[in-house]
């Protein structure tokens, strides 16, 4: 066990209102098991996480929530928490909004909290999807082709040119109004009319709309990189892993993940942190395209919810490494870990029921061992985006133990509380179904049930049309100049 300065408490901060955020519970347990006094600033009660035996106290967040553009309310909230604790504490932001807000008030908090040094509003810059796209272009980091339209007509034209369906993202998702109908941080757009309508809601969304080329998901396409970094981007602990299951299926967070070292992913993450001079914890998402090139799709300036996947044989993870660094202690050299599996039980169950097993993709031809260094470098930042890199052979990894997000023999109450809340939600939905729902709700539910079959039929028709030939552009549907007629939308 590492030597911890247990007189330095820790405060985990989460400003989003997701009661099932298992990453916050992971941070509480990780530090609490080392004897650190852990406090949490979250929504009232803290949800299932608030039942953890390793949590000293739950403190309410800013009254009435937080305006991301005016973080003064967070300053008042954290000042009050600091006064109740009575001594300086390490502050760890667990979601994008928290990381961005903390960086904006950090100079005023430094006497009360130990915080990573992140100048020039860095968390907001890297979390902004538009800024990330420009950063990738400037540093030649592989990234999905992205268009930032300046009008509804441009949005429709870009969606057509990128190839439907396309991914639509709001550049600053933390500004999205809560409960806004049809506005989500990331969406799959199937028609040019839908792209046009989304652009017309830019003012309501609070940020710019981005359209990205859709990269098909598969069994070996979704990867992530987690790291903790000291000043100047010096790595304390880092690792790469692969999503085995996600929720929502193929597009969401990691429901089941495996720690798998991959030289291309790791080199890309380490180089990006070094160029930024990044200090703190980060979580990067990559998708491997049809040519085998890893493309950066998301930069989260905080721990990923599955960060406990990257715990070594002594339990050291990125949260512990950051705590040790911020309290002036030596971070031990990591030992062991690859092969571990992380399971978020609630999301894994939903993903398995909804999506079943993901289809297998043919593996890329492994590189010759003598040329593995060159193969790894070819898909790192600066590589030619038009070539298909060979994957360097991965180090053999033993089957590691499974880390569960909620169940822990030494801390059962959060798991039981999560299970009760999950069953309660399911029962509530069942009661509403038995009582009947409005006509529009019944149509939506029916559309959701039929959607997989409809997609399959559409794909078959598209395949037949493609094989019928390149008979010419005359047979192509009318492009974006067509009027924005209402589309049949499926609400999920």
Coordinates of C-alpha atoms in Angstrom, one line a residue:
X1 CA 0.0 0.0 0.0
X2 CA 1.2 3.5 -0.9
X3 CA 2.0 6.0 1.8
X4 CA -0.7 8.7 1.7
X5 CA -0.8 12.0 3.6
X6 CA -4.1 11.2 5.1
X7 CA -4.5 14.6 6.7
X8 CA -5.1 16.1 3.2
X9 CA -8.8 15.4 2.4
X10 CA -10.2 15.1 -1.1
X11 CA -13.3 16.7 -2.6
X12 CA -14.9 15.1 -5.7
X13 CA -17.1 17.5 -7.6
X14 CA -19.9 16.6 -10.0
X15 CA -22.3 19.2 -11.3
X16 CA -24.3 17.1 -13.8
X17 CA -27.4 15.6 -12.3
X18 CA -26.9 11.9 -13.3
X19 CA -27.5 9.9 -10.1
X20 CA -26.0 6.8 -11.8
X21 CA -22.6 8.4 -12.4
X22 CA -20.5 5.4 -11.3
X23 CA -17.2 7.3 -11.9
X24 CA -17.9 9.5 -8.9
X25 CA -18.4 6.4 -6.7
X26 CA -15.2 4.9 -8.1
X27 CA -13.2 8.0 -7.0
X28 CA -14.8 8.0 -3.6
X29 CA -13.9 4.3 -3.1
X30 CA -10.4 4.6 -4.6
X31 CA -9.3 7.3 -2.2
X32 CA -11.4 6.2 0.7
X33 CA -9.8 2.8 0.7
X34 CA -6.4 4.4 1.1
X35 CA -7.6 6.2 4.2
X36 CA -8.2 9.6 2.6
X37 CA -11.1 11.7 4.0
X38 CA -13.4 12.0 1.0
X39 CA -16.1 14.6 0.6
X40 CA -18.5 15.0 -2.4
X41 CA -20.2 18.0 -3.9
X42 CA -23.1 16.7 -5.9
X43 CA -26.9 16.9 -6.2
X44 CA -29.0 16.6 -3.1
X45 CA -28.3 13.2 -1.4
X46 CA -25.7 12.1 -3.9
X47 CA -27.8 9.3 -5.3
X48 CA -26.6 5.7 -4.7
X49 CA -23.0 7.1 -4.4
X50 CA -24.1 8.9 -1.3
X51 CA -24.5 5.6 0.6
X52 CA -20.8 4.7 0.3
X53 CA -19.0 3.9 3.6
X54 CA -16.0 5.6 2.2
X55 CA -17.7 9.0 1.9
X56 CA -17.3 11.4 4.9
X57 CA -20.0 13.9 3.8
X58 CA -22.1 14.9 0.9
X59 CA -22.3 18.7 0.3
X60 CA -25.0 20.2 -2.0
X61 CA -23.9 21.9 -5.2
X62 CA -24.7 25.5 -6.1
X63 CA -28.3 26.5 -5.2
X64 CA -30.4 26.5 -8.4
X65 CA -27.6 24.8 -10.4
X66 CA -24.7 26.5 -12.2
X67 CA -24.6 28.8 -15.2
X68 CA -21.5 27.6 -17.0
X69 CA -20.7 31.2 -18.2
X70 CA -21.0 32.6 -14.7
X71 CA -19.2 30.2 -12.3
X72 CA -19.3 32.6 -9.3
X73 CA -22.0 30.5 -7.7
X74 CA -19.5 27.6 -7.7
X75 CA -16.9 29.8 -6.0
X76 CA -19.3 30.5 -3.2
X77 CA -20.3 26.9 -2.9
X78 CA -16.7 25.6 -2.7
X79 CA -15.7 28.3 -0.3
X80 CA -18.4 27.1 2.1
X81 CA -17.3 23.5 1.7
X82 CA -13.7 24.4 2.4
X83 CA -14.8 26.3 5.6
X84 CA -16.7 23.2 6.8
X85 CA -13.8 20.9 6.1
X86 CA -11.4 23.3 7.9
X87 CA -8.2 22.7 5.9
X88 CA -7.0 22.6 2.3
X89 CA -8.2 19.7 0.2
X90 CA -7.5 18.1 -3.2
X91 CA -10.3 19.0 -5.6
X92 CA -11.2 16.5 -8.4
X93 CA -13.7 17.4 -11.0
X94 CA -15.7 14.4 -12.3
X95 CA -17.6 15.9 -15.3
X96 CA -16.8 18.4 -18.1
X97 CA -18.9 21.2 -16.6
X98 CA -17.1 20.9 -13.3
X99 CA -13.7 20.9 -14.9
X100 CA -14.5 23.9 -17.0
X101 CA -16.1 25.9 -14.1
X102 CA -13.2 25.0 -11.7
X103 CA -10.6 26.2 -14.2
X104 CA -12.3 29.6 -14.4
X105 CA -12.3 30.2 -10.7
X106 CA -9.1 28.3 -9.9
X107 CA -6.9 31.4 -9.1
X108 CA -9.4 32.3 -6.3
X109 CA -9.5 28.8 -4.9
X110 CA -5.8 27.9 -4.7
X111 CA -5.4 28.8 -1.0
X112 CA -8.3 26.4 -0.2
X113 CA -7.8 23.6 -2.7
X114 CA -5.0 21.8 -4.5
X115 CA -5.9 21.9 -8.2
X116 CA -4.0 21.0 -11.4
X117 CA -2.6 24.0 -13.1
X118 CA -4.5 24.5 -16.4
X119 CA -4.0 27.9 -17.8
X120 CA -5.8 29.8 -20.6
X121 CA -9.1 28.2 -20.0
X122 CA -7.7 24.9 -21.3
X123 CA -10.5 22.5 -20.2
X124 CA -13.1 24.6 -22.0
X125 CA -10.9 24.7 -25.1
X126 CA -10.4 21.0 -25.4
X127 CA -14.0 20.1 -24.5
X128 CA -15.3 22.4 -27.2
X129 CA -15.9 20.1 -30.2
X130 CA -15.2 23.0 -32.7
X131 CA -11.9 23.9 -31.0
X132 CA -10.9 20.3 -30.8
X133 CA -11.4 19.9 -34.5
X134 CA -9.2 22.9 -35.2
X135 CA -6.6 21.7 -32.8
X136 CA -6.5 18.3 -34.6
X137 CA -6.1 20.0 -38.0
X138 CA -3.3 22.2 -36.7
X139 CA -1.3 19.3 -35.1
X140 CA -2.2 16.7 -37.8
X141 CA -4.1 14.5 -35.2
X142 CA -6.4 12.1 -37.2
X143 CA -10.0 13.3 -36.7
X144 CA -13.3 12.5 -38.5
X145 CA -13.9 14.9 -41.3
X146 CA -15.8 17.8 -39.7
X147 CA -17.9 20.7 -41.1
X148 CA -19.1 23.7 -39.0
X149 CA -22.0 25.1 -41.1
X150 CA -22.8 28.8 -41.1
X151 CA -26.4 28.4 -42.3
X152 CA -29.2 25.9 -42.6
X153 CA -28.5 25.5 -46.3
X154 CA -24.8 24.9 -45.5
X155 CA -25.8 22.3 -42.9
X156 CA -28.0 20.4 -45.4
X157 CA -25.2 20.6 -48.1
X158 CA -22.6 19.4 -45.7
X159 CA -24.7 16.5 -44.5
X160 CA -25.1 15.4 -48.2
X161 CA -21.5 15.8 -49.0
X162 CA -20.2 13.9 -45.9
X163 CA -22.6 11.1 -46.7
X164 CA -25.7 10.3 -44.8
X165 CA -26.1 9.4 -42.1
X166 CA -23.8 11.9 -40.4
X167 CA -22.9 12.6 -36.7
X168 CA -24.3 15.9 -35.4
X169 CA -22.7 17.5 -32.3
X170 CA -23.1 20.7 -30.4
X171 CA -19.7 22.3 -29.8
X172 CA -20.3 23.1 -26.2
X173 CA -22.7 20.4 -24.9
X174 CA -22.6 21.7 -21.3
X175 CA -24.6 24.7 -22.5
X176 CA -27.5 22.6 -23.7
X177 CA -30.7 23.5 -21.8
X178 CA -32.0 20.7 -19.6
X179 CA -35.1 19.0 -20.8
X180 CA -34.9 20.5 -24.3
X181 CA -36.9 18.3 -26.6
X182 CA -34.8 16.7 -29.4
X183 CA -31.5 18.4 -28.3
X184 CA -28.8 15.9 -27.3
X185 CA -25.0 16.4 -27.3
X186 CA -24.5 13.9 -30.1
X187 CA -27.1 12.6 -32.6
X188 CA -27.2 10.6 -35.8
X189 CA -28.7 12.6 -38.6
X190 CA -30.3 10.6 -41.4
X191 CA -31.6 13.4 -43.8
X192 CA -30.5 16.8 -45.0
X193 CA -33.8 18.3 -43.8
X194 CA -33.0 17.1 -40.3
X195 CA -29.5 18.7 -40.5
X196 CA -31.1 21.9 -41.6
X197 CA -33.6 21.9 -38.7
X198 CA -30.9 21.2 -36.2
X199 CA -28.9 24.2 -37.3
X200 CA -32.0 26.4 -36.9
X201 CA -32.0 25.5 -33.2
X202 CA -28.4 26.7 -32.7
X203 CA -29.5 29.7 -30.6
X204 CA -31.5 27.4 -28.3
X205 CA -28.6 24.9 -28.0
X206 CA -26.2 27.7 -27.0
X207 CA -23.3 26.7 -29.3
X208 CA -22.4 25.9 -32.8
X209 CA -23.5 22.8 -34.7
X210 CA -20.8 20.4 -36.0
X211 CA -21.4 17.7 -38.6
X212 CA -18.9 14.8 -38.8
X213 CA -18.5 11.9 -41.2
X214 CA -20.0 8.8 -39.7
X215 CA -17.5 6.1 -38.8
X216 CA -19.3 2.7 -38.6
X217 CA -19.0 1.0 -35.3
X218 CA -17.8 -2.6 -34.9
X219 CA -16.3 -5.1 -32.5
X220 CA -12.8 -3.5 -32.6
X221 CA -13.5 0.2 -33.4
X222 CA -14.1 2.1 -30.1
X223 CA -11.0 2.8 -28.0
X224 CA -10.2 5.1 -25.2
X225 CA -7.1 6.5 -23.5
X226 CA -6.9 7.6 -19.8
X227 CA -4.0 9.4 -18.2
X228 CA -2.9 11.5 -15.2
X229 CA -0.3 14.1 -15.9
X230 CA 2.0 16.3 -13.9
X231 CA 3.1 19.8 -15.0
X232 CA 4.3 20.0 -18.6
X233 CA 2.3 16.9 -19.7
X234 CA 4.6 14.5 -17.8
X235 CA 2.7 11.2 -17.5
X236 CA 2.1 9.7 -14.1
X237 CA -0.1 6.9 -15.2
X238 CA -1.7 6.1 -18.6
X239 CA -3.3 3.3 -20.5
X240 CA -5.5 2.4 -23.5
X241 CA -8.5 0.2 -23.6
X242 CA -11.3 -1.0 -25.9
X243 CA -15.1 -0.8 -25.5
X244 CA -16.6 -4.3 -25.6
X245 CA -20.1 -3.0 -25.0
X246 CA -21.5 0.6 -24.8
X247 CA -24.8 2.2 -23.8
X248 CA -26.6 3.5 -25.8
X249 CA -25.4 0.6 -28.1
X250 CA -22.4 1.5 -30.2
X251 CA -22.6 5.2 -29.4
X252 CA -22.5 5.8 -25.7
X253 CA -20.4 5.3 -22.6
X254 CA -18.4 2.2 -21.8
X255 CA -20.7 -0.6 -20.4
X256 CA -17.9 -3.2 -20.6
X257 CA -14.3 -2.3 -21.3
X258 CA -11.0 -4.1 -21.4
X259 CA -7.5 -2.7 -20.7
X260 CA -5.6 -3.5 -24.0
X261 CA -2.3 -1.7 -24.7
X262 CA -2.2 -0.3 -28.2
X263 CA 0.9 1.7 -29.2
X264 CA -1.0 3.9 -31.7
X265 CA -3.6 5.0 -29.2
X266 CA -1.1 5.4 -26.3
X267 CA 1.3 7.4 -28.4
X268 CA -1.5 9.7 -29.7
X269 CA -2.7 10.4 -26.1
X270 CA 0.8 11.0 -24.7
X271 CA 1.8 13.3 -27.5
X272 CA -1.3 15.4 -27.3
X273 CA -0.9 15.9 -23.5
X274 CA 2.7 16.8 -24.0
X275 CA 1.9 19.4 -26.7
X276 CA -0.8 21.0 -24.6
X277 CA 1.4 21.0 -21.5
X278 CA -1.6 19.3 -19.9
X279 CA -1.7 18.8 -16.1
X280 CA -4.6 16.8 -14.6
X281 CA -6.6 13.8 -15.6
X282 CA -8.0 13.3 -19.2
X283 CA -10.1 10.8 -21.0
X284 CA -9.8 10.5 -24.8
X285 CA -12.2 8.6 -27.1
X286 CA -11.0 7.2 -30.5
X287 CA -12.7 5.4 -33.3
X288 CA -10.9 3.2 -35.7
X289 CA -11.9 3.8 -39.3
X290 CA -12.2 1.4 -42.2
X291 CA -8.5 1.8 -43.0
X292 CA -7.4 1.0 -39.5
X293 CA -6.6 4.6 -38.5
X294 CA -7.5 5.7 -35.0
X295 CA -9.3 9.1 -35.1
X296 CA -9.8 11.2 -32.0
X297 CA -13.5 11.9 -31.5
X298 CA -13.7 13.4 -28.0
X299 CA -11.5 15.0 -25.4
X300 CA -12.8 15.0 -21.8
X301 CA -10.7 17.1 -19.3
X302 CA -11.6 14.8 -16.3
X303 CA -11.6 11.1 -15.3
X304 CA -13.6 8.8 -17.5
X305 CA -16.4 7.0 -15.7
X306 CA -14.5 3.7 -16.2
X307 CA -11.2 5.0 -14.9
X308 CA -10.9 2.2 -12.4
X309 CA -10.2 -0.2 -15.3
X310 CA -6.7 1.3 -15.3
X311 CA -5.7 0.2 -11.8
X312 CA -2.4 -1.6 -11.4
X313 CA -1.8 -4.6 -9.2
X314 CA -1.5 -2.4 -6.1
X315 CA -4.8 -0.5 -6.9
X316 CA -3.1 2.6 -8.2
X317 CA -5.3 4.5 -10.7
X318 CA -5.4 8.0 -12.3
X319 CA -7.3 9.6 -9.4
X320 CA -4.8 8.2 -6.8
X321 CA -1.9 9.3 -9.0
X322 CA -3.3 12.8 -9.2
X323 CA -3.9 13.0 -5.5
X324 CA -0.3 11.9 -4.8
X325 CA 1.1 14.4 -7.2
X326 CA -0.9 17.3 -5.9
X327 CA 0.1 16.5 -2.3
X328 CA 3.8 16.4 -3.2
X329 CA 4.2 12.7 -2.9
X330 CA 6.0 10.3 -5.2
X331 CA 3.8 8.3 -7.6
X332 CA 4.9 4.7 -7.6
X333 CA 5.9 3.0 -10.9
X334 CA 2.8 1.1 -12.1
X335 CA 3.0 -2.7 -12.2
X336 CA 0.7 -5.0 -13.9
X337 CA -2.9 -4.4 -15.0
X338 CA -3.4 -5.0 -18.7
X339 CA -6.1 -7.5 -19.4
X340 CA -8.4 -6.2 -16.6
X341 CA -12.1 -5.9 -17.5
X342 CA -14.5 -3.1 -16.3
X343 CA -18.3 -3.7 -16.1
X344 CA -20.9 -1.1 -15.3
X345 CA -23.6 -3.5 -14.3
X346 CA -26.7 -1.5 -15.0
X347 CA -25.5 -0.3 -18.5
X348 CA -24.0 -3.6 -19.4
X349 CA -27.4 -5.3 -18.8
X350 CA -29.2 -2.8 -20.9
X351 CA -26.7 -3.0 -23.7
X352 CA -26.8 -6.8 -23.7
X353 CA -30.6 -6.8 -23.9
X354 CA -30.9 -4.1 -26.5
X355 CA -27.9 -4.9 -28.7
X356 CA -26.8 -8.4 -28.0
X357 CA -23.3 -9.3 -29.2
X358 CA -21.5 -6.9 -31.4
X359 CA -20.5 -8.2 -34.9
X360 CA -16.9 -9.3 -35.3
X361 CA -14.7 -7.4 -37.8
X362 CA -11.9 -9.0 -39.7
X363 CA -8.6 -8.3 -37.9
X364 CA -6.0 -6.2 -39.6
X365 CA -2.8 -8.0 -40.7
X366 CA -0.4 -7.8 -37.8
X367 CA 2.8 -6.0 -38.4
X368 CA 6.1 -7.8 -38.6
X369 CA 7.8 -7.6 -35.2
X370 CA 10.9 -6.0 -36.7
X371 CA 8.7 -3.3 -38.1
X372 CA 6.4 -2.8 -35.2
X373 CA 7.8 0.6 -34.2
X374 CA 7.3 2.0 -37.7
X375 CA 3.8 0.6 -37.8
X376 CA 2.9 2.2 -34.5
X377 CA 4.3 5.5 -35.6
X378 CA 2.3 5.5 -38.8
X379 CA -1.0 5.8 -37.1
X380 CA 0.1 8.3 -34.5
X381 CA -0.3 12.1 -34.8
X382 CA 1.4 13.3 -37.9
X383 CA 0.7 10.1 -39.9
X384 CA -0.6 10.1 -43.4
X385 CA -4.4 10.0 -43.1
X386 CA -4.8 8.3 -46.5
X387 CA -2.9 5.2 -45.7
X388 CA -4.0 2.1 -43.8
X389 CA -1.5 1.5 -41.0
X390 CA -0.6 -2.0 -39.9
X391 CA -1.3 -2.6 -36.3
X392 CA 1.7 -3.4 -34.1
X393 CA 1.3 -6.7 -32.4
X394 CA 0.1 -6.1 -28.8
X395 CA 1.9 -7.5 -25.8
X396 CA 0.4 -10.7 -24.6
X397 CA -2.0 -9.9 -21.8
X398 CA -3.3 -12.3 -19.2
X399 CA -6.9 -12.5 -18.3
X400 CA -7.3 -9.8 -15.6
X401 CA -9.8 -9.7 -12.8
X402 CA -13.1 -7.9 -13.4
X403 CA -13.7 -4.5 -11.8
X404 CA -17.4 -3.8 -11.3
X405 CA -18.7 -0.2 -11.1
X406 CA -21.3 -0.7 -8.4
X407 CA -20.8 -4.1 -6.6
X408 CA -18.1 -4.2 -4.0
X409 CA -18.0 -6.7 -1.1
X410 CA -16.6 -4.0 1.2
X411 CA -19.2 -1.4 0.2
X412 CA -22.5 -2.9 -0.6
X413 CA -25.0 -0.1 0.0
X414 CA -24.3 1.9 -3.2
X415 CA -25.0 -1.3 -5.3
X416 CA -28.2 -2.0 -3.4
X417 CA -29.3 1.6 -3.8
X418 CA -28.6 1.6 -7.5
X419 CA -30.5 -1.7 -7.9
X420 CA -33.5 -0.4 -6.0
X421 CA -33.5 2.8 -8.1
X422 CA -33.2 0.9 -11.4
X423 CA -36.0 -1.5 -10.5
X424 CA -38.1 1.4 -9.3
X425 CA -37.7 3.1 -12.6
X426 CA -38.5 -0.1 -14.5
X427 CA -41.7 -0.6 -12.4
X428 CA -42.7 3.0 -12.9
X429 CA -42.4 2.6 -16.7
X430 CA -44.4 -0.6 -16.5
X431 CA -47.2 1.0 -14.6
X432 CA -47.4 3.9 -17.1
X433 CA -47.5 1.4 -19.9
X434 CA -50.4 -0.5 -18.3
X435 CA -52.3 2.7 -17.7
X436 CA -51.9 3.6 -21.3
X437 CA -50.0 6.5 -22.9
X438 CA -51.1 9.3 -25.3
X439 CA -51.5 8.4 -28.9
X440 CA -48.3 10.1 -29.9
X441 CA -46.4 8.1 -27.3
X442 CA -47.8 4.9 -28.6
X443 CA -46.7 5.8 -32.1
X444 CA -43.2 6.6 -30.8
X445 CA -42.9 3.3 -28.9
X446 CA -44.1 1.4 -32.0
X447 CA -41.5 3.2 -34.1
X448 CA -38.7 2.3 -31.7
X449 CA -39.7 -1.4 -31.9
X450 CA -39.8 -1.3 -35.7
X451 CA -36.7 0.8 -36.1
X452 CA -34.1 -2.2 -36.2
X453 CA -36.2 -4.0 -38.9
X454 CA -36.7 -0.8 -40.9
X455 CA -32.9 0.0 -40.8
X456 CA -32.2 -3.5 -42.0
X457 CA -34.6 -3.2 -44.9
X458 CA -33.2 0.2 -45.8
X459 CA -29.6 -1.1 -45.8
X460 CA -30.7 -4.0 -48.0
X461 CA -32.3 -1.7 -50.4
X462 CA -29.3 0.6 -50.4
X463 CA -27.1 -2.4 -51.1
X464 CA -29.2 -3.4 -54.1
X465 CA -29.3 0.1 -55.4
X466 CA -25.5 0.2 -55.2
X467 CA -25.0 -3.0 -57.0
X468 CA -27.4 -2.0 -59.7
X469 CA -24.7 0.3 -60.6
X470 CA -23.2 3.5 -60.9
X471 CA -25.8 4.3 -63.5
X472 CA -25.1 7.9 -62.9
X473 CA -26.0 10.8 -60.7
X474 CA -29.3 11.1 -62.4
X475 CA -30.7 8.3 -60.3
X476 CA -29.6 9.9 -57.0
X477 CA -32.2 11.5 -54.7
X478 CA -32.6 15.2 -54.7
X479 CA -29.8 16.8 -52.7
X480 CA -30.0 19.5 -50.0
X481 CA -31.6 22.1 -52.2
X482 CA -34.9 20.3 -51.5
X483 CA -37.3 21.9 -49.0
X484 CA -37.0 20.8 -45.4
X485 CA -40.1 18.6 -45.3
X486 CA -40.8 17.0 -42.0
X487 CA -39.1 13.6 -41.6
X488 CA -40.3 10.6 -39.8
X489 CA -38.2 10.8 -36.6
X490 CA -37.8 8.0 -34.0
X491 CA -37.5 9.2 -30.4
X492 CA -35.2 7.1 -28.3

